[in-house]
C-alpha cells in the first residue's frame, strides 16, 4: 500500500496539487490503529480535475455510489496497483443540523512524511476527530482519537475552535468544548 501511496504522491506533487492524507492512514501514522484498508485523499477543489486526470493515467476510476450521508461535490474512487483510493474535494458531511464542509487549507495540513524521498502531506488528527464524530458508525475511531488526544495533548487547538463556530450538532460541540478545556 505504501508503495502505491508513494507513487501517487510523486505524481500529485509534480503537478503542485494541494492534497492531504486522512482517515485510516492518518490514524496509522499516529499509531492509533494498525490496519489500513485504502488510501483516502482530500484535495483542494481547484485541483480536483488535475488529480482526476493523473489518477486515471496511473489507475482505473471506478463508478461511484451515491451516499445520502454526504453532499461532497467530488467523490471519486480509483484502483491503483490493486489498492483502493478514495478522493474527496469539497468533502461535505450531512448531519441533523445541516452540512459540515471539511476545509483543506494550509492550517489543516499539519504534517509531512517522507516516503523514500517523496513528501506526503497529512491532515490534522483534530480535523479527523471532528469528521469521525459526524460520520455514522465511527464511534470506535472517535474514542481512539479522543484517548490519544487526552494522553498526548491537542496540537492544533485552532482547528477545533474554527469548527466550533460552524453549524455542528450540540453533542459534538459539547464534546469538542470538553476536550479543549
mmCIF file of C-alpha atoms in Angstrom:
data_model
loop_
_atom_site.group_PDB
_atom_site.id
_atom_site.type_symbol
_atom_site.label_atom_id
_atom_site.label_comp_id
_atom_site.label_asym_id
_atom_site.label_seq_id
_atom_site.Cartn_x
_atom_site.Cartn_y
_atom_site.Cartn_z
ATOM 1 C CA UNK A 1 0.000 0.000 0.000
ATOM 2 C CA UNK A 2 2.760 2.460 0.891
ATOM 3 C CA UNK A 3 4.474 1.877 -2.465
ATOM 4 C CA UNK A 4 1.227 2.931 -4.137
ATOM 5 C CA UNK A 5 0.936 5.961 -1.859
ATOM 6 C CA UNK A 6 4.491 6.924 -2.762
ATOM 7 C CA UNK A 7 3.705 6.571 -6.482
ATOM 8 C CA UNK A 8 0.537 8.680 -6.203
ATOM 9 C CA UNK A 9 2.256 11.306 -4.040
ATOM 10 C CA UNK A 10 5.105 11.679 -6.534
ATOM 11 C CA UNK A 11 2.640 12.391 -9.358
ATOM 12 C CA UNK A 12 0.439 14.776 -7.358
ATOM 13 C CA UNK A 13 3.427 16.718 -6.040
ATOM 14 C CA UNK A 14 4.836 17.123 -9.574
ATOM 15 C CA UNK A 15 1.597 18.914 -10.506
ATOM 16 C CA UNK A 16 1.583 21.226 -7.449
ATOM 17 C CA UNK A 17 -1.771 19.896 -6.242
ATOM 18 C CA UNK A 18 -2.948 20.772 -2.722
ATOM 19 C CA UNK A 19 -3.870 17.446 -1.193
ATOM 20 C CA UNK A 20 -3.524 15.537 2.055
ATOM 21 C CA UNK A 21 -3.997 12.103 3.533
ATOM 22 C CA UNK A 22 -6.738 11.493 6.068
ATOM 23 C CA UNK A 23 -8.741 8.648 7.596
ATOM 24 C CA UNK A 24 -7.095 5.308 8.393
ATOM 25 C CA UNK A 25 -3.592 6.064 7.073
ATOM 26 C CA UNK A 26 -3.578 9.192 9.245
ATOM 27 C CA UNK A 27 -4.597 7.113 12.273
ATOM 28 C CA UNK A 28 -1.917 4.553 11.470
ATOM 29 C CA UNK A 29 0.658 7.355 11.297
ATOM 30 C CA UNK A 30 -0.226 8.216 14.915
ATOM 31 C CA UNK A 31 -0.139 4.511 15.834
ATOM 32 C CA UNK A 32 -3.822 4.683 16.809
ATOM 33 C CA UNK A 33 -4.744 1.763 14.540
ATOM 34 C CA UNK A 34 -2.710 -0.967 12.857
ATOM 35 C CA UNK A 35 -4.791 -1.927 9.805
ATOM 36 C CA UNK A 36 -5.320 0.249 6.744
ATOM 37 C CA UNK A 37 -7.734 -0.801 4.012
ATOM 38 C CA UNK A 38 -7.406 2.004 1.483
ATOM 39 C CA UNK A 39 -5.961 5.438 0.807
ATOM 40 C CA UNK A 40 -8.151 8.481 1.491
ATOM 41 C CA UNK A 41 -7.132 11.740 -0.151
ATOM 42 C CA UNK A 42 -8.705 15.127 0.423
ATOM 43 C CA UNK A 43 -7.930 17.534 -2.414
ATOM 44 C CA UNK A 44 -8.451 21.244 -2.932
ATOM 45 C CA UNK A 45 -11.450 21.702 -5.214
ATOM 46 C CA UNK A 46 -9.393 23.855 -7.602
ATOM 47 C CA UNK A 47 -7.094 20.859 -8.209
ATOM 48 C CA UNK A 48 -9.630 18.038 -8.487
ATOM 49 C CA UNK A 49 -9.628 17.882 -12.308
ATOM 50 C CA UNK A 50 -5.808 17.655 -12.430
ATOM 51 C CA UNK A 51 -5.838 14.944 -9.763
ATOM 52 C CA UNK A 52 -8.552 13.013 -11.625
ATOM 53 C CA UNK A 53 -6.500 13.088 -14.812
ATOM 54 C CA UNK A 54 -3.360 11.884 -13.015
ATOM 55 C CA UNK A 55 -5.087 9.017 -11.199
ATOM 56 C CA UNK A 56 -6.882 7.889 -14.365
ATOM 57 C CA UNK A 57 -3.478 7.733 -16.060
ATOM 58 C CA UNK A 58 -1.907 5.528 -13.373
ATOM 59 C CA UNK A 59 -5.018 3.599 -12.346
ATOM 60 C CA UNK A 60 -8.687 2.987 -13.019
ATOM 61 C CA UNK A 61 -11.553 5.194 -11.912
ATOM 62 C CA UNK A 62 -14.483 3.179 -10.572
ATOM 63 C CA UNK A 63 -18.104 4.179 -10.837
ATOM 64 C CA UNK A 64 -19.163 5.706 -7.538
ATOM 65 C CA UNK A 65 -22.262 5.051 -5.491
ATOM 66 C CA UNK A 66 -24.309 7.923 -4.112
ATOM 67 C CA UNK A 67 -24.392 8.119 -0.322
ATOM 68 C CA UNK A 68 -27.021 10.306 1.332
ATOM 69 C CA UNK A 69 -24.766 10.879 4.376
ATOM 70 C CA UNK A 70 -22.605 13.144 2.217
ATOM 71 C CA UNK A 71 -23.027 16.114 -0.102
ATOM 72 C CA UNK A 72 -19.415 16.017 -1.236
ATOM 73 C CA UNK A 73 -19.091 17.815 -4.558
ATOM 74 C CA UNK A 74 -16.449 15.436 -5.917
ATOM 75 C CA UNK A 75 -16.113 11.889 -4.610
ATOM 76 C CA UNK A 76 -14.089 9.598 -6.838
ATOM 77 C CA UNK A 77 -12.897 6.045 -6.329
ATOM 78 C CA UNK A 78 -9.846 4.628 -8.072
ATOM 79 C CA UNK A 79 -7.797 1.460 -8.068
ATOM 80 C CA UNK A 80 -4.048 1.948 -8.471
ATOM 81 C CA UNK A 81 -1.810 -1.118 -8.317
ATOM 82 C CA UNK A 82 -4.674 -3.079 -6.745
ATOM 83 C CA UNK A 83 -5.154 -0.514 -3.943
ATOM 84 C CA UNK A 84 -8.447 1.362 -3.464
ATOM 85 C CA UNK A 85 -8.109 5.135 -3.340
ATOM 86 C CA UNK A 86 -10.970 7.460 -2.342
ATOM 87 C CA UNK A 87 -10.686 11.109 -3.325
ATOM 88 C CA UNK A 88 -12.857 13.873 -1.932
ATOM 89 C CA UNK A 89 -12.987 17.541 -2.894
ATOM 90 C CA UNK A 90 -15.328 19.881 -1.074
ATOM 91 C CA UNK A 91 -15.846 16.996 1.394
ATOM 92 C CA UNK A 92 -19.264 17.643 2.969
ATOM 93 C CA UNK A 93 -20.934 15.557 5.655
ATOM 94 C CA UNK A 94 -24.695 15.838 6.193
ATOM 95 C CA UNK A 95 -25.901 15.890 9.799
ATOM 96 C CA UNK A 96 -29.082 16.719 11.705
ATOM 97 C CA UNK A 97 -28.246 20.440 11.908
ATOM 98 C CA UNK A 98 -27.157 20.816 8.293
ATOM 99 C CA UNK A 99 -23.882 20.242 6.495
ATOM 100 C CA UNK A 100 -20.262 20.286 7.625
ATOM 101 C CA UNK A 101 -17.729 21.194 4.944
ATOM 102 C CA UNK A 102 -14.222 19.947 5.637
ATOM 103 C CA UNK A 103 -11.673 22.646 4.895
ATOM 104 C CA UNK A 104 -8.413 21.736 3.222
ATOM 105 C CA UNK A 105 -6.119 24.701 3.635
ATOM 106 C CA UNK A 106 -2.634 25.449 4.920
ATOM 107 C CA UNK A 107 -3.873 25.161 8.523
ATOM 108 C CA UNK A 108 -5.437 21.716 8.091
ATOM 109 C CA UNK A 109 -2.294 20.185 6.559
ATOM 110 C CA UNK A 110 -0.282 19.818 9.738
ATOM 111 C CA UNK A 111 2.470 17.328 8.976
ATOM 112 C CA UNK A 112 4.537 15.861 6.185
ATOM 113 C CA UNK A 113 6.201 12.478 5.934
ATOM 114 C CA UNK A 114 8.874 11.388 3.513
ATOM 115 C CA UNK A 115 8.344 8.018 1.842
ATOM 116 C CA UNK A 116 11.708 7.261 0.240
ATOM 117 C CA UNK A 117 12.177 10.942 -0.555
ATOM 118 C CA UNK A 118 8.595 11.585 -1.695
ATOM 119 C CA UNK A 119 6.725 14.050 0.530
ATOM 120 C CA UNK A 120 3.245 13.048 1.723
ATOM 121 C CA UNK A 121 1.068 15.726 3.395
ATOM 122 C CA UNK A 122 -1.227 14.721 6.275
ATOM 123 C CA UNK A 123 -4.344 16.404 7.610
ATOM 124 C CA UNK A 124 -4.645 17.096 11.310
ATOM 125 C CA UNK A 125 -5.806 14.498 13.780
ATOM 126 C CA UNK A 126 -8.060 17.171 15.272
ATOM 127 C CA UNK A 127 -9.928 17.579 11.970
ATOM 128 C CA UNK A 128 -10.472 13.822 11.762
ATOM 129 C CA UNK A 129 -11.666 13.757 15.369
ATOM 130 C CA UNK A 130 -14.467 16.070 14.222
ATOM 131 C CA UNK A 131 -15.073 14.295 10.909
ATOM 132 C CA UNK A 132 -15.419 10.859 12.507
ATOM 133 C CA UNK A 133 -17.940 12.208 15.026
ATOM 134 C CA UNK A 134 -20.100 13.327 12.100
ATOM 135 C CA UNK A 135 -19.892 10.026 10.207
ATOM 136 C CA UNK A 136 -22.265 7.348 11.442
ATOM 137 C CA UNK A 137 -20.656 4.152 12.716
ATOM 138 C CA UNK A 138 -17.255 5.628 13.560
ATOM 139 C CA UNK A 139 -17.659 5.674 17.356
ATOM 140 C CA UNK A 140 -14.681 3.344 17.900
ATOM 141 C CA UNK A 141 -12.362 5.616 15.907
ATOM 142 C CA UNK A 142 -13.692 8.683 17.733
ATOM 143 C CA UNK A 143 -12.935 7.028 21.087
ATOM 144 C CA UNK A 144 -9.439 6.017 19.971
ATOM 145 C CA UNK A 145 -8.618 9.532 18.729
ATOM 146 C CA UNK A 146 -10.076 11.104 21.856
ATOM 147 C CA UNK A 147 -7.942 8.833 24.045
ATOM 148 C CA UNK A 148 -4.850 9.756 22.015
ATOM 149 C CA UNK A 149 -5.596 13.498 22.245
ATOM 150 C CA UNK A 150 -6.161 13.305 26.002
ATOM 151 C CA UNK A 151 -2.925 11.362 26.541
ATOM 152 C CA UNK A 152 -0.740 13.319 24.103
ATOM 153 C CA UNK A 153 -2.347 16.750 24.047
ATOM 154 C CA UNK A 154 -4.077 18.744 21.382
ATOM 155 C CA UNK A 155 -1.538 20.170 18.962
ATOM 156 C CA UNK A 156 -3.927 22.174 16.779
ATOM 157 C CA UNK A 157 -6.496 23.715 19.081
ATOM 158 C CA UNK A 158 -7.257 26.405 16.498
ATOM 159 C CA UNK A 159 -8.764 23.767 14.182
ATOM 160 C CA UNK A 160 -11.232 22.679 16.838
ATOM 161 C CA UNK A 161 -12.019 26.322 17.624
ATOM 162 C CA UNK A 162 -12.747 27.107 13.984
ATOM 163 C CA UNK A 163 -15.038 24.049 13.797
ATOM 164 C CA UNK A 164 -16.942 25.217 16.876
ATOM 165 C CA UNK A 165 -18.186 28.311 15.040
ATOM 166 C CA UNK A 166 -19.716 26.102 12.350
ATOM 167 C CA UNK A 167 -23.140 24.535 12.466
ATOM 168 C CA UNK A 168 -22.475 21.312 14.379
ATOM 169 C CA UNK A 169 -24.833 19.121 16.407
ATOM 170 C CA UNK A 170 -24.950 20.113 20.090
ATOM 171 C CA UNK A 171 -23.485 16.837 21.368
ATOM 172 C CA UNK A 172 -20.448 17.214 19.108
ATOM 173 C CA UNK A 173 -19.950 20.864 20.104
ATOM 174 C CA UNK A 174 -20.046 19.821 23.756
ATOM 175 C CA UNK A 175 -17.523 17.063 23.187
ATOM 176 C CA UNK A 176 -15.198 19.464 21.351
ATOM 177 C CA UNK A 177 -15.512 22.116 24.055
ATOM 178 C CA UNK A 178 -14.754 19.497 26.717
ATOM 179 C CA UNK A 179 -11.614 18.268 25.012
ATOM 180 C CA UNK A 180 -10.087 21.741 24.634
ATOM 181 C CA UNK A 181 -10.938 22.886 28.171
#
